[in-house]
Amino acid sequence: MVAQAIAQATAEAITYPAVGAALDIEGVSHAFDIDGATLPVLDNVNLAIAPGEFVALLGPSGCGKSTLLRLVAGLEKPRAGALREDEVRITGPHPSRVVVFQDPTLFPWRSVWDNAALGLEAQGILKTQRHRVDAVLELVGLTSFRNAYPHQLSGGMAQRVALARALVNDPKILVLDEPLGKLDSLTRISMQAELVALWQRKGFTTLLVTHDVEEALVLANRVIVLSDRPARITADIAVDRPYPRHRGDPYLAGLRKQILGLLGLEATW
Amino acid sequence: MSTYSVSDATAAAAAAPRGSVRLANLSGSYGVGLAASLAWLAFGVSSLYWPDLGDWSRTDSLGIGAIVIAAFVLFGTFGADYLGGAGEALRKRAPWLVALGAFLTLWEVATAKFAWLPLPFFPPPQSILEVYTDDLPKLLDSVFASVKLQLGGYIIGATVGFLTGVSIGWSQKIGYWVHPVLRFIGPLPATAWLPIAFFSFPSSWSASTFLIALATGFPVTVLTWSGVASVSSAYYDVARTLGAKPSFLVLKVAIPAALPHVFVGLFMGLGSSFAVLVVAEMIGVKAGLGWYLQWAQGWAAYSNMYAALIVMSLLCSGAITLLFRTRDRLLVWQKGVVKW
Ligand SMILES: Nc1ncnc2c1ncn2[C@@H]1O[C@H](COP(=O)(O)OP(=O)(O)OP(=O)(O)O)[C@@H](O)[C@H]1O
Ligand SMILES: [Mg+2]
């Protein structure tokens, strides 16, 4: 099924459908106040993402990746600079920019199906769009768990429900904060393929945070490397390879070495 | 060779427990059932065999009733396999039936037969049975009055408390005004308002309703409030990025997340409102079980008192069971909730 989806997707991959939105991050700086002291987290981040691009963010733990995603989502306002979606300044959350958070944060009082339906229900369109929930649960392979409650799911299944809950909204920008972090390596590889297939089919702009350099290289058009806190962009690397990509690709291996070097891990390679 | 020995061993292992289960059944659960039957038989026989020391009209009915129960337990025990759920239920309760039968026998002997316990204060079981048969209309009227008063006050208090709790948990502005009032008035026992309530309300019934509502409302408010306030902001973030409006955040995020706390508040409110109900009935309202207790004490009718107490305890326990059932229904998504 996965291979089929990829094959089908690659055929359409040459031109992006015009669903994705452009995302501009202009001179964004952010800081938190902890016990009266100011903790700078983002330092003048500039990033222009074209519609339909797949951008991966790599950086050391605690450097400010999740914070940047919260700003993109509109959950917080930056201390300086501006973020724009299709030239329109982001001032608050909007369902066109959906986030899959680092923790699945499923609502424990809702069944899997009801969790996935959350966005449609919040926007008041669930009554006419129930089939979308069914379709997206099928996509993440959880149809048989539609009536289960979150405490009955494994960590990986919960993460898949969180992904389904985001995808059901047909976002223009999909923001992913280590969405595959809790999956076992097999499920992870198949979910990566599903993600690429989905992205190619739907054409949304994707911003993915990951700790896994290989994952970034297999999935993204473009890899952004961030410095230690406060995060600055230290490298902006285009990954110009067709999909489906192979993990053993020597071109990707070269990029991997370069990126690990930027992250200060050259010796371990 | 080795496969044979393995399968032999498993077969033996499978066979062994079966035999021992049989044995355990005979000596354990049948034994307990038998003991329960005997205990109730002893209760019946003890009340029929010795003459009463006082003048009670229901001794024979009591004795015969106990023997009938003993017979039921006996048949139930040995016919358990054919009785399905009822048989299983009886088997589970058999140890309690033993204890109850023994206790009743002791009580019967200690009061009606040999008066080891001083008589007017410790009435025998047959005199309590007599209350239930001869004073039934009055008792039922009291039950009805109590339930009506309690239900009205509790529903008002729980509703107001819930709405107040959600409001102050959600809106800082409302919290600013309500919180100090809550701190000032809430910890006061509702019974302290009794004198004021009874002269400032048009009827003693409305005053009591107010007091019961007050006793219920405070814990419900505080726990609903703390429940709403402790909802993780991550839930709100998720809902907001999916396009939720404030009304959705309150109704579909804050309230369901706070519901486990709300039920703790409802449970605490139930307990404190029972106390207020009884006191209010004793002092103000001339109806209900509290009043019945007071009246019985005034006439030194101790068996009526015990009879009313037993009814009261069944009602309170029933109310709590109902609350817990409702909670289990609504909170199926929680794991490991306490069973009442
Ligand atoms: N709400 C907050 N209040 C105060 N400090 C915060 C808050 N959120 C994040 N921080 C701080 O900002 C820094 C960056 O946090 P962030 O979650 O963005 O890191 P991250 O890059 O996503 O790390 P990881 O890869 O481990 O998830 C951390 O030092 C954290 O302590
Ligand atoms: Mg993070």
XYZ file of C-alpha atoms and ligand atoms in Angstrom:
641
model
C 0.000 0.000 0.000
C 2.790 2.352 0.931
C 4.823 1.673 -2.183
C 1.738 2.096 -4.296
C 0.975 5.432 -2.705
C 4.516 6.621 -3.326
C 4.460 5.513 -6.944
C 1.162 7.255 -7.471
C 2.441 10.367 -5.770
C 5.712 10.616 -7.697
C 3.784 10.746 -10.941
C 2.091 13.956 -9.778
C 5.082 15.342 -7.976
C 6.525 17.450 -10.729
C 4.160 20.378 -10.198
C 2.730 21.249 -6.810
C -1.025 21.708 -6.653
C -1.749 25.279 -5.541
C -2.959 24.387 -2.063
C 0.052 25.308 0.034
C 0.554 28.807 1.365
C 3.752 30.822 1.438
C 5.250 31.341 4.874
C 7.524 34.272 5.610
C 9.444 34.602 8.836
C 10.966 38.066 8.934
C 13.506 39.085 11.545
C 11.799 37.114 14.291
C 13.279 37.213 17.776
C 11.664 35.808 20.870
C 12.460 35.440 24.550
C 10.903 34.098 27.738
C 10.952 35.639 31.191
C 11.956 33.067 33.777
C 12.268 34.277 37.406
C 12.795 37.872 36.324
C 15.635 36.970 33.960
C 15.146 37.082 30.222
C 15.938 33.925 28.291
C 16.501 34.714 24.610
C 15.271 31.815 22.501
C 15.123 33.025 18.912
C 17.583 35.507 17.461
C 16.652 37.277 14.231
C 15.353 34.281 12.307
C 14.676 34.975 8.624
C 13.116 32.314 6.475
C 11.008 32.500 3.326
C 9.155 29.302 2.501
C 7.502 28.937 -0.892
C 4.033 27.430 -1.272
C 4.197 23.646 -1.215
C 7.742 23.432 0.029
C 8.765 20.776 2.561
C 11.165 22.338 5.044
C 12.871 20.447 7.860
C 14.228 22.220 10.937
C 17.207 20.649 12.663
C 18.813 21.919 15.821
C 20.101 20.959 19.236
C 17.610 20.145 21.972
C 16.185 23.207 23.696
C 17.362 25.628 21.015
C 13.901 26.997 20.289
C 12.434 24.861 17.505
C 9.097 24.272 19.230
C 8.960 27.945 20.117
C 9.348 28.907 16.468
C 6.517 26.518 15.578
C 4.277 28.087 18.235
C 4.904 31.474 16.633
C 4.037 30.068 13.203
C 0.861 28.577 14.656
C -0.051 31.987 16.075
C -0.219 30.701 19.637
C 2.311 33.332 20.696
C 3.402 36.695 19.365
C 7.102 37.261 18.631
C 8.963 39.914 20.673
C 10.341 41.308 17.415
C 9.773 40.733 13.704
C 6.753 39.373 11.886
C 5.387 36.157 10.424
C 3.189 36.107 7.344
C 1.056 33.505 5.668
C 0.513 34.425 2.019
C 1.534 38.024 2.788
C -1.022 38.281 5.605
C 0.420 38.855 9.038
C -0.159 36.027 11.494
C -1.882 37.372 14.596
C -3.531 34.261 15.986
C -4.237 30.593 15.358
C -6.091 29.633 12.209
C -7.125 26.169 10.974
C -5.245 26.776 7.720
C -2.071 26.288 9.806
C -2.400 23.071 11.741
C 0.144 21.845 14.252
C 1.004 18.311 15.285
C 2.566 18.897 18.676
C 5.522 17.090 20.180
C 3.158 15.390 22.669
C 0.090 13.905 21.015
C -2.163 15.728 23.583
C -5.227 13.744 22.646
C -8.338 14.619 24.619
C -8.654 11.658 27.002
C -12.441 11.997 27.238
C -12.889 11.596 23.488
C -12.673 8.421 21.460
C -10.164 8.154 18.635
C -12.813 9.112 16.091
C -13.985 12.095 18.134
C -10.408 13.235 18.606
C -9.798 13.142 14.878
C -13.063 15.009 14.336
C -12.064 17.826 16.683
C -11.123 20.391 14.032
C -14.210 19.868 11.907
C -16.376 20.045 15.012
C -14.688 23.232 16.212
C -15.290 24.825 12.831
C -18.909 23.677 12.865
C -18.710 21.605 9.682
C -18.617 18.094 11.126
C -22.229 17.235 10.232
C -21.607 17.361 6.499
C -17.977 16.198 6.561
C -18.011 13.014 8.615
C -16.539 10.997 5.760
C -13.330 13.018 6.007
C -12.770 11.695 9.524
C -13.315 8.128 8.368
C -10.935 8.655 5.461
C -8.159 10.087 7.563
C -8.421 7.299 10.160
C -8.145 4.837 7.295
C -5.042 6.687 6.155
C -3.247 6.329 9.493
C -4.485 2.748 9.822
C -6.629 3.202 12.927
C -10.091 2.469 11.580
C -10.502 -0.512 13.881
C -9.634 1.659 16.886
C -12.150 4.379 16.116
C -14.046 3.779 19.376
C -11.002 3.305 21.619
C -10.067 5.902 24.210
C -6.583 7.441 24.283
C -5.517 5.518 27.393
C -6.051 2.324 25.418
C -3.574 3.326 22.678
C 0.152 2.797 22.402
C 2.405 5.849 22.132
C 2.813 5.397 18.392
C -0.914 4.975 17.835
C -1.614 8.135 19.819
C 0.890 9.976 17.631
C -0.916 8.715 14.536
C -4.249 9.943 15.886
C -2.658 13.350 16.430
C -1.491 13.297 12.814
C -4.978 12.318 11.651
C -6.518 15.100 13.731
C -4.314 17.600 11.887
C -4.685 16.179 8.385
C -8.471 16.065 8.483
C -8.525 19.870 8.254
C -6.805 19.998 4.847
C -4.321 22.612 6.058
C -2.411 24.987 3.808
C 0.553 24.794 6.133
C 1.216 21.642 8.115
C 3.457 22.202 11.111
C 4.986 19.052 12.553
C 6.922 18.946 15.823
C 8.731 15.588 15.839
C 5.515 13.790 14.925
C 7.253 10.473 14.329
C 9.514 10.645 17.360
C 7.647 8.022 19.339
C 7.161 5.500 16.567
C 9.129 2.285 16.254
C 11.555 2.331 13.341
C 9.385 0.202 11.026
C 6.190 2.209 11.527
C 8.325 5.287 11.286
C 9.645 4.436 7.855
C 6.182 3.646 6.549
C 4.734 6.819 8.089
C 7.516 8.853 6.466
C 6.541 7.413 3.106
C 2.861 8.152 3.831
C 3.737 11.701 4.777
C 5.655 12.319 1.567
C 2.887 10.755 -0.491
C 0.292 12.856 1.240
C 2.286 16.021 0.864
C 2.787 15.377 -2.826
C -0.864 14.600 -3.345
C -2.242 17.535 -1.373
C 0.487 20.072 -1.929
C 0.424 21.732 1.483
C 3.474 23.580 2.753
C 5.224 21.528 5.422
C 7.421 22.657 8.277
C 8.879 19.693 10.122
C 10.995 19.692 13.256
C 13.035 16.566 13.747
C 16.059 15.324 15.639
C 16.801 12.781 12.979
C 19.092 14.080 10.223
C 18.308 11.106 8.008
C 14.578 11.712 8.353
C 15.063 15.346 7.366
C 17.026 14.323 4.274
C 14.585 11.640 3.174
C 11.575 13.926 3.521
C 12.441 17.556 2.896
C 13.191 19.847 -0.057
C 15.160 22.045 2.222
C 16.901 21.540 5.547
C 17.389 24.468 7.916
C 20.027 24.018 10.607
C 19.653 26.070 13.772
C 22.323 27.051 16.274
C 22.268 26.545 20.023
C 19.919 28.792 22.009
C 19.213 31.546 21.097
C 18.529 29.912 17.748
C 19.879 31.473 14.584
C 19.865 29.895 11.154
C 23.335 28.481 10.534
C 22.672 26.693 7.264
C 19.975 26.483 4.615
C 20.537 23.367 2.532
C 18.553 22.459 -0.573
C 17.977 18.717 -0.948
C 17.502 18.439 -4.647
C 16.655 14.771 -5.107
C 13.538 13.155 -6.547
C 11.178 11.080 -4.419
C 11.092 8.317 -3.334
C 14.517 8.757 -1.845
C 16.750 5.954 -0.715
C 18.467 6.004 2.605
C 21.683 4.695 1.058
C 21.877 7.461 -1.582
C 25.521 8.692 -1.555
C 24.369 12.254 -2.237
C 22.222 12.197 0.916
C 25.079 10.582 2.845
C 27.294 13.507 1.898
C 24.688 16.002 3.056
C 24.254 14.040 6.270
C 27.957 14.318 7.029
C 27.863 18.049 6.315
C 24.857 18.613 8.581
C 26.229 16.526 11.440
C 29.326 18.676 11.178
C 27.196 21.824 11.485
C 25.562 20.325 14.578
C 28.997 19.652 16.046
C 28.811 15.866 15.799
C 31.365 15.269 13.070
C 33.501 12.968 15.181
C 30.682 10.506 15.787
C 29.954 9.926 12.119
C 10.932 -38.271 23.718
C 11.292 -34.799 25.138
C 8.138 -33.617 23.373
C 6.183 -36.405 25.042
C 7.316 -35.470 28.488
C 6.523 -31.841 27.846
C 2.990 -32.587 26.699
C 2.515 -35.025 29.566
C 3.579 -32.384 32.009
C 1.202 -29.796 30.579
C -1.654 -32.272 30.617
C -0.979 -33.062 34.242
C -0.721 -29.380 35.048
C -4.031 -28.736 33.322
C -5.742 -31.592 35.108
C -4.512 -30.764 38.585
C -6.165 -27.359 39.071
C -9.534 -28.687 37.908
C -9.705 -31.225 40.704
C -8.609 -28.714 43.274
C -11.151 -26.169 42.072
C -13.887 -28.758 42.605
C -12.682 -29.361 46.120
C -12.410 -25.671 46.869
C -15.971 -25.245 45.630
C -17.286 -27.872 47.978
C -15.473 -26.823 51.099
C -15.267 -23.102 50.325
C -18.254 -21.572 48.631
C -20.777 -24.328 49.443
C -19.465 -24.316 52.978
C -19.969 -20.600 53.333
C -23.448 -20.854 51.813
C -24.303 -23.590 54.267
C -23.017 -21.500 57.157
C -25.114 -18.550 55.982
C -28.196 -20.710 55.883
C -27.466 -22.041 59.354
C -26.913 -18.555 60.751
C -30.298 -17.424 59.507
C -31.892 -20.606 60.746
C -30.388 -19.901 64.173
C -31.849 -16.406 64.035
C -35.313 -17.761 63.203
C -35.228 -20.551 65.737
C -33.883 -18.317 68.512
C -36.734 -15.884 68.037
C -39.353 -18.676 68.014
C -37.901 -20.949 70.724
C -37.521 -18.668 73.722
C -40.473 -16.625 74.973
C -40.252 -12.858 74.552
C -39.528 -10.765 77.604
C -41.726 -7.967 76.313
C -44.922 -7.562 74.382
C -44.100 -7.658 70.664
C -46.579 -8.712 68.030
C -44.224 -9.574 65.169
C -42.002 -12.187 66.769
C -43.573 -15.106 64.918
C -43.465 -13.378 61.526
C -39.834 -12.486 62.154
C -38.903 -16.055 63.043
C -40.725 -17.526 60.070
C -39.256 -14.883 57.771
C -35.737 -15.713 58.939
C -36.298 -19.423 58.360
C -37.657 -18.708 54.875
C -34.514 -16.703 54.128
C -32.405 -19.587 55.449
C -34.206 -21.935 53.080
C -33.664 -19.593 50.137
C -29.975 -19.334 50.900
C -29.719 -23.110 51.110
C -31.419 -23.678 47.770
C -29.518 -20.819 46.226
C -26.211 -22.259 47.352
C -26.718 -25.729 45.953
C -28.649 -24.569 42.911
C -26.186 -21.738 42.142
C -25.054 -23.395 38.915
C -28.606 -23.286 37.551
C -29.425 -19.759 38.745
C -26.924 -17.868 36.596
C -26.323 -14.297 37.735
C -28.455 -14.579 40.870
C -26.521 -17.632 42.019
C -23.218 -15.880 41.430
C -24.453 -12.810 43.340
C -25.505 -15.003 46.267
C -22.156 -16.792 46.283
C -20.346 -13.462 46.473
C -22.486 -12.221 49.348
C -22.517 -15.478 51.318
C -19.827 -14.427 53.855
C -21.790 -11.268 54.566
C -24.961 -13.310 55.024
C -23.166 -15.409 57.635
C -22.081 -12.288 59.516
C -25.529 -10.713 59.271
C -27.328 -13.846 60.433
C -24.971 -14.242 63.378
C -25.337 -10.592 64.304
C -29.147 -10.752 64.168
C -29.204 -13.922 66.277
C -27.017 -12.272 68.873
C -29.120 -9.139 68.793
C -32.336 -11.129 69.156
C -31.019 -13.141 72.094
C -29.412 -10.178 73.789
C -32.535 -8.020 73.672
C -35.875 -9.833 73.382
C -34.908 -13.075 75.072
C -32.488 -12.382 77.949
C -32.354 -8.561 78.060
C -28.572 -8.414 78.352
C -28.899 -4.976 76.807
C -31.144 -2.422 78.586
C -34.505 -2.717 76.927
C -36.084 0.543 75.898
C -32.849 1.791 74.370
C -32.021 -1.402 72.500
C -35.204 -2.652 70.877
C -35.220 -6.202 69.428
C -35.464 -6.832 65.659
C -39.169 -7.729 65.875
C -40.088 -4.316 67.251
C -38.322 -2.646 64.348
C -40.174 -4.939 61.976
C -43.325 -3.839 63.759
C -42.562 -0.207 62.941
C -42.207 -1.022 59.256
C -45.526 -2.848 59.142
C -47.648 -0.741 61.516
C -46.246 2.754 61.027
C -45.630 2.475 57.302
C -47.798 5.378 56.035
C -46.148 7.893 58.334
C -42.687 6.585 57.507
C -43.393 6.748 53.775
C -44.687 10.299 54.102
C -41.454 11.226 55.848
C -39.330 9.557 53.190
C -41.241 11.379 50.481
C -40.872 14.758 52.225
C -37.147 14.235 52.782
C -36.440 13.142 49.225
C -38.388 16.095 47.829
C -36.579 18.635 49.978
C -33.156 17.094 49.418
C -33.586 16.721 45.681
C -34.797 20.297 45.179
C -32.014 21.837 47.255
C -29.328 19.588 45.831
C -30.229 20.226 42.210
C -30.342 23.987 42.744
C -27.067 23.975 44.682
C -25.264 21.714 42.224
C -26.401 23.754 39.211
C -25.517 27.113 40.716
C -22.236 25.745 42.072
C -21.269 24.257 38.723
C -22.035 27.444 36.808
C -20.229 29.594 39.367
C -17.222 27.272 39.344
C -16.952 27.318 35.558
C -17.345 31.121 35.476
C -14.631 31.869 37.999
C -12.360 29.193 36.571
C -12.725 30.715 33.145
C -13.068 34.459 33.607
C -10.629 36.403 35.759
C -13.048 39.294 35.974
C -15.799 37.158 37.466
C -13.224 35.473 39.681
C -12.145 38.862 41.026
C -15.629 39.537 42.394
C -16.797 36.070 43.333
C -13.637 34.655 44.867
C -13.574 36.860 48.010
C -17.277 36.254 48.609
C -16.699 32.541 48.263
C -13.807 32.640 50.716
C -15.853 34.607 53.222
C -19.084 32.644 53.064
C -18.108 29.205 51.814
C -16.288 27.711 54.808
C -19.151 28.666 57.154
C -21.141 25.511 57.970
C -24.514 25.891 56.289
C -26.255 25.105 59.570
C -24.880 28.366 61.008
C -27.348 30.131 58.722
C -30.293 28.274 60.212
C -31.652 31.010 62.490
C -31.281 33.736 59.854
C -32.686 31.550 57.101
C -35.763 30.571 59.069
C -36.883 34.111 59.784
C -35.815 35.705 56.492
C -37.421 33.142 54.172
C -41.191 33.050 53.624
C -41.488 29.375 54.581
C -39.408 26.885 56.478
C -39.421 24.751 53.339
C -37.798 27.451 51.181
C -35.335 28.216 53.977
C -34.298 24.562 54.139
C -34.002 24.356 50.373
C -31.722 27.377 50.488
C -29.550 25.812 53.195
C -29.238 22.495 51.387
C -28.383 24.331 48.179
C -25.748 26.320 50.073
C -24.198 23.194 51.578
C -24.097 21.551 48.153
C -23.015 24.629 46.239
C -19.792 25.417 48.055
C -17.847 22.190 47.424
C -19.236 21.939 43.896
C -18.123 25.497 43.135
C -14.636 25.084 44.555
C -13.949 21.763 42.855
C -15.420 22.801 39.509
C -13.322 25.924 39.686
C -10.119 24.077 40.504
C -10.941 21.525 37.820
C -11.355 24.199 35.156
C -8.281 26.075 36.351
C -6.085 22.989 36.220
C -6.881 22.044 32.626
C -3.573 21.799 30.773
C -3.018 24.711 28.403
C -1.860 22.195 25.779
C -5.503 21.174 25.272
C -6.474 24.783 24.597
C -3.521 25.168 22.193
C -4.617 22.122 20.229
C -8.224 23.272 20.054
C -7.284 26.829 19.101
C -5.009 25.784 16.247
C -7.900 23.682 14.949
C -10.143 26.745 14.813
C -11.997 26.557 18.138
C -13.915 29.606 19.337
C -14.078 30.513 23.056
C -17.474 28.859 23.473
C -16.007 25.622 22.160
C -13.060 25.955 24.533
C -15.425 26.233 27.499
C -18.013 23.648 26.524
C -15.890 21.049 24.775
C -12.501 21.440 26.446
C -12.697 23.034 29.894
C -15.875 21.353 31.142
C -15.174 17.767 30.044
C -11.604 18.050 31.327
C -12.891 19.341 34.683
C -15.642 16.738 35.037
C -13.713 14.332 37.301
C -13.211 17.196 39.759
C -16.847 18.220 39.445
C -17.921 14.756 40.544
C -15.725 14.929 43.617
C -17.474 18.207 44.433
C -20.903 16.683 43.849
C -19.986 13.805 46.163
C -18.775 16.108 48.922
C -21.821 18.324 48.453
C -24.092 15.321 48.836
C -22.513 14.447 52.185
C -22.745 17.914 53.662
C -26.269 18.459 52.346
C -27.491 15.292 54.119
C -26.312 16.784 57.404
C -28.135 20.026 56.706
C -31.275 18.196 55.632
C -31.561 16.287 58.901
C -30.891 19.332 61.053
C -33.301 21.507 59.068
C -36.028 18.889 59.386
C -35.443 18.519 63.095
C -35.556 22.230 63.757
C -37.724 23.868 61.145
C -39.681 21.676 58.753
C -42.321 19.556 60.431
C -41.902 16.673 58.009
C -39.301 14.259 56.765
C -37.083 11.633 58.316
C -35.195 14.111 60.485
C -38.457 15.250 61.971
C -39.576 11.628 62.380
C -36.402 10.899 64.334
C -36.990 13.914 66.542
C -40.601 12.943 67.086
C -39.686 9.328 67.926
C -37.124 10.482 70.431
C -39.671 12.804 72.046
C -41.991 9.834 72.626
C -39.123 7.555 73.633
C -40.104 5.355 70.689
C -36.663 3.933 70.198
C -37.637 1.247 67.729
C -39.094 3.957 65.482
C -35.806 5.790 65.731
C -33.792 2.772 64.654
C -36.251 2.008 61.889
C -35.958 5.567 60.556
C -32.178 5.493 60.845
C -31.986 2.332 58.761
C -34.215 3.878 56.086
C -32.156 7.050 56.124
C -28.910 5.179 55.691
C -30.358 3.199 52.789
C -31.502 6.422 51.126
C -28.167 8.198 51.549
C -26.259 5.184 50.324
C -28.665 4.875 47.405
C -28.130 8.521 46.472
C -24.366 8.063 46.487
C -24.652 4.886 44.428
C -26.732 6.792 41.908
C -24.139 9.561 41.737
C -21.310 7.079 41.223
C -23.242 5.239 38.533
C -23.781 8.515 36.702
C -20.107 9.298 37.010
C -19.063 5.891 35.683
C -21.384 6.456 32.744
C -19.977 9.882 31.947
C -16.351 9.144 32.706
C -15.881 5.792 30.992
C -12.772 7.282 29.452
C -11.052 7.350 32.840
C -9.251 4.275 33.956
C -9.160 2.950 37.483
C -12.011 4.916 39.034
C -13.084 3.986 42.573
C -16.034 1.618 42.748
C -18.658 2.496 45.379
N 6.472 28.814 28.044
C 7.789 28.916 28.304
N 8.204 29.657 29.345
C 9.509 29.774 29.597
N 10.490 29.212 28.890
C 10.145 28.462 27.853
C 8.771 28.258 27.503
N 8.716 27.458 26.426
C 9.997 27.154 26.129
N 10.854 27.762 26.974
C 12.297 27.688 26.921
O 12.709 27.991 25.611
C 13.765 27.153 25.220
C 13.447 26.513 23.891
O 12.363 25.627 24.075
P 11.766 24.794 22.874
O 10.670 23.985 23.415
O 11.454 25.726 21.753
O 12.998 23.868 22.496
P 13.129 22.780 21.330
O 14.128 23.278 20.390
O 11.794 22.446 20.797
O 13.735 21.546 22.129
P 13.444 19.983 21.932
O 14.146 19.589 20.688
O 14.078 19.370 23.130
O 11.986 19.805 21.865
C 14.000 26.151 26.320
O 15.170 26.530 27.006
C 12.806 26.307 27.224
O 13.213 26.220 28.558
Mg 10.516 20.835 20.966
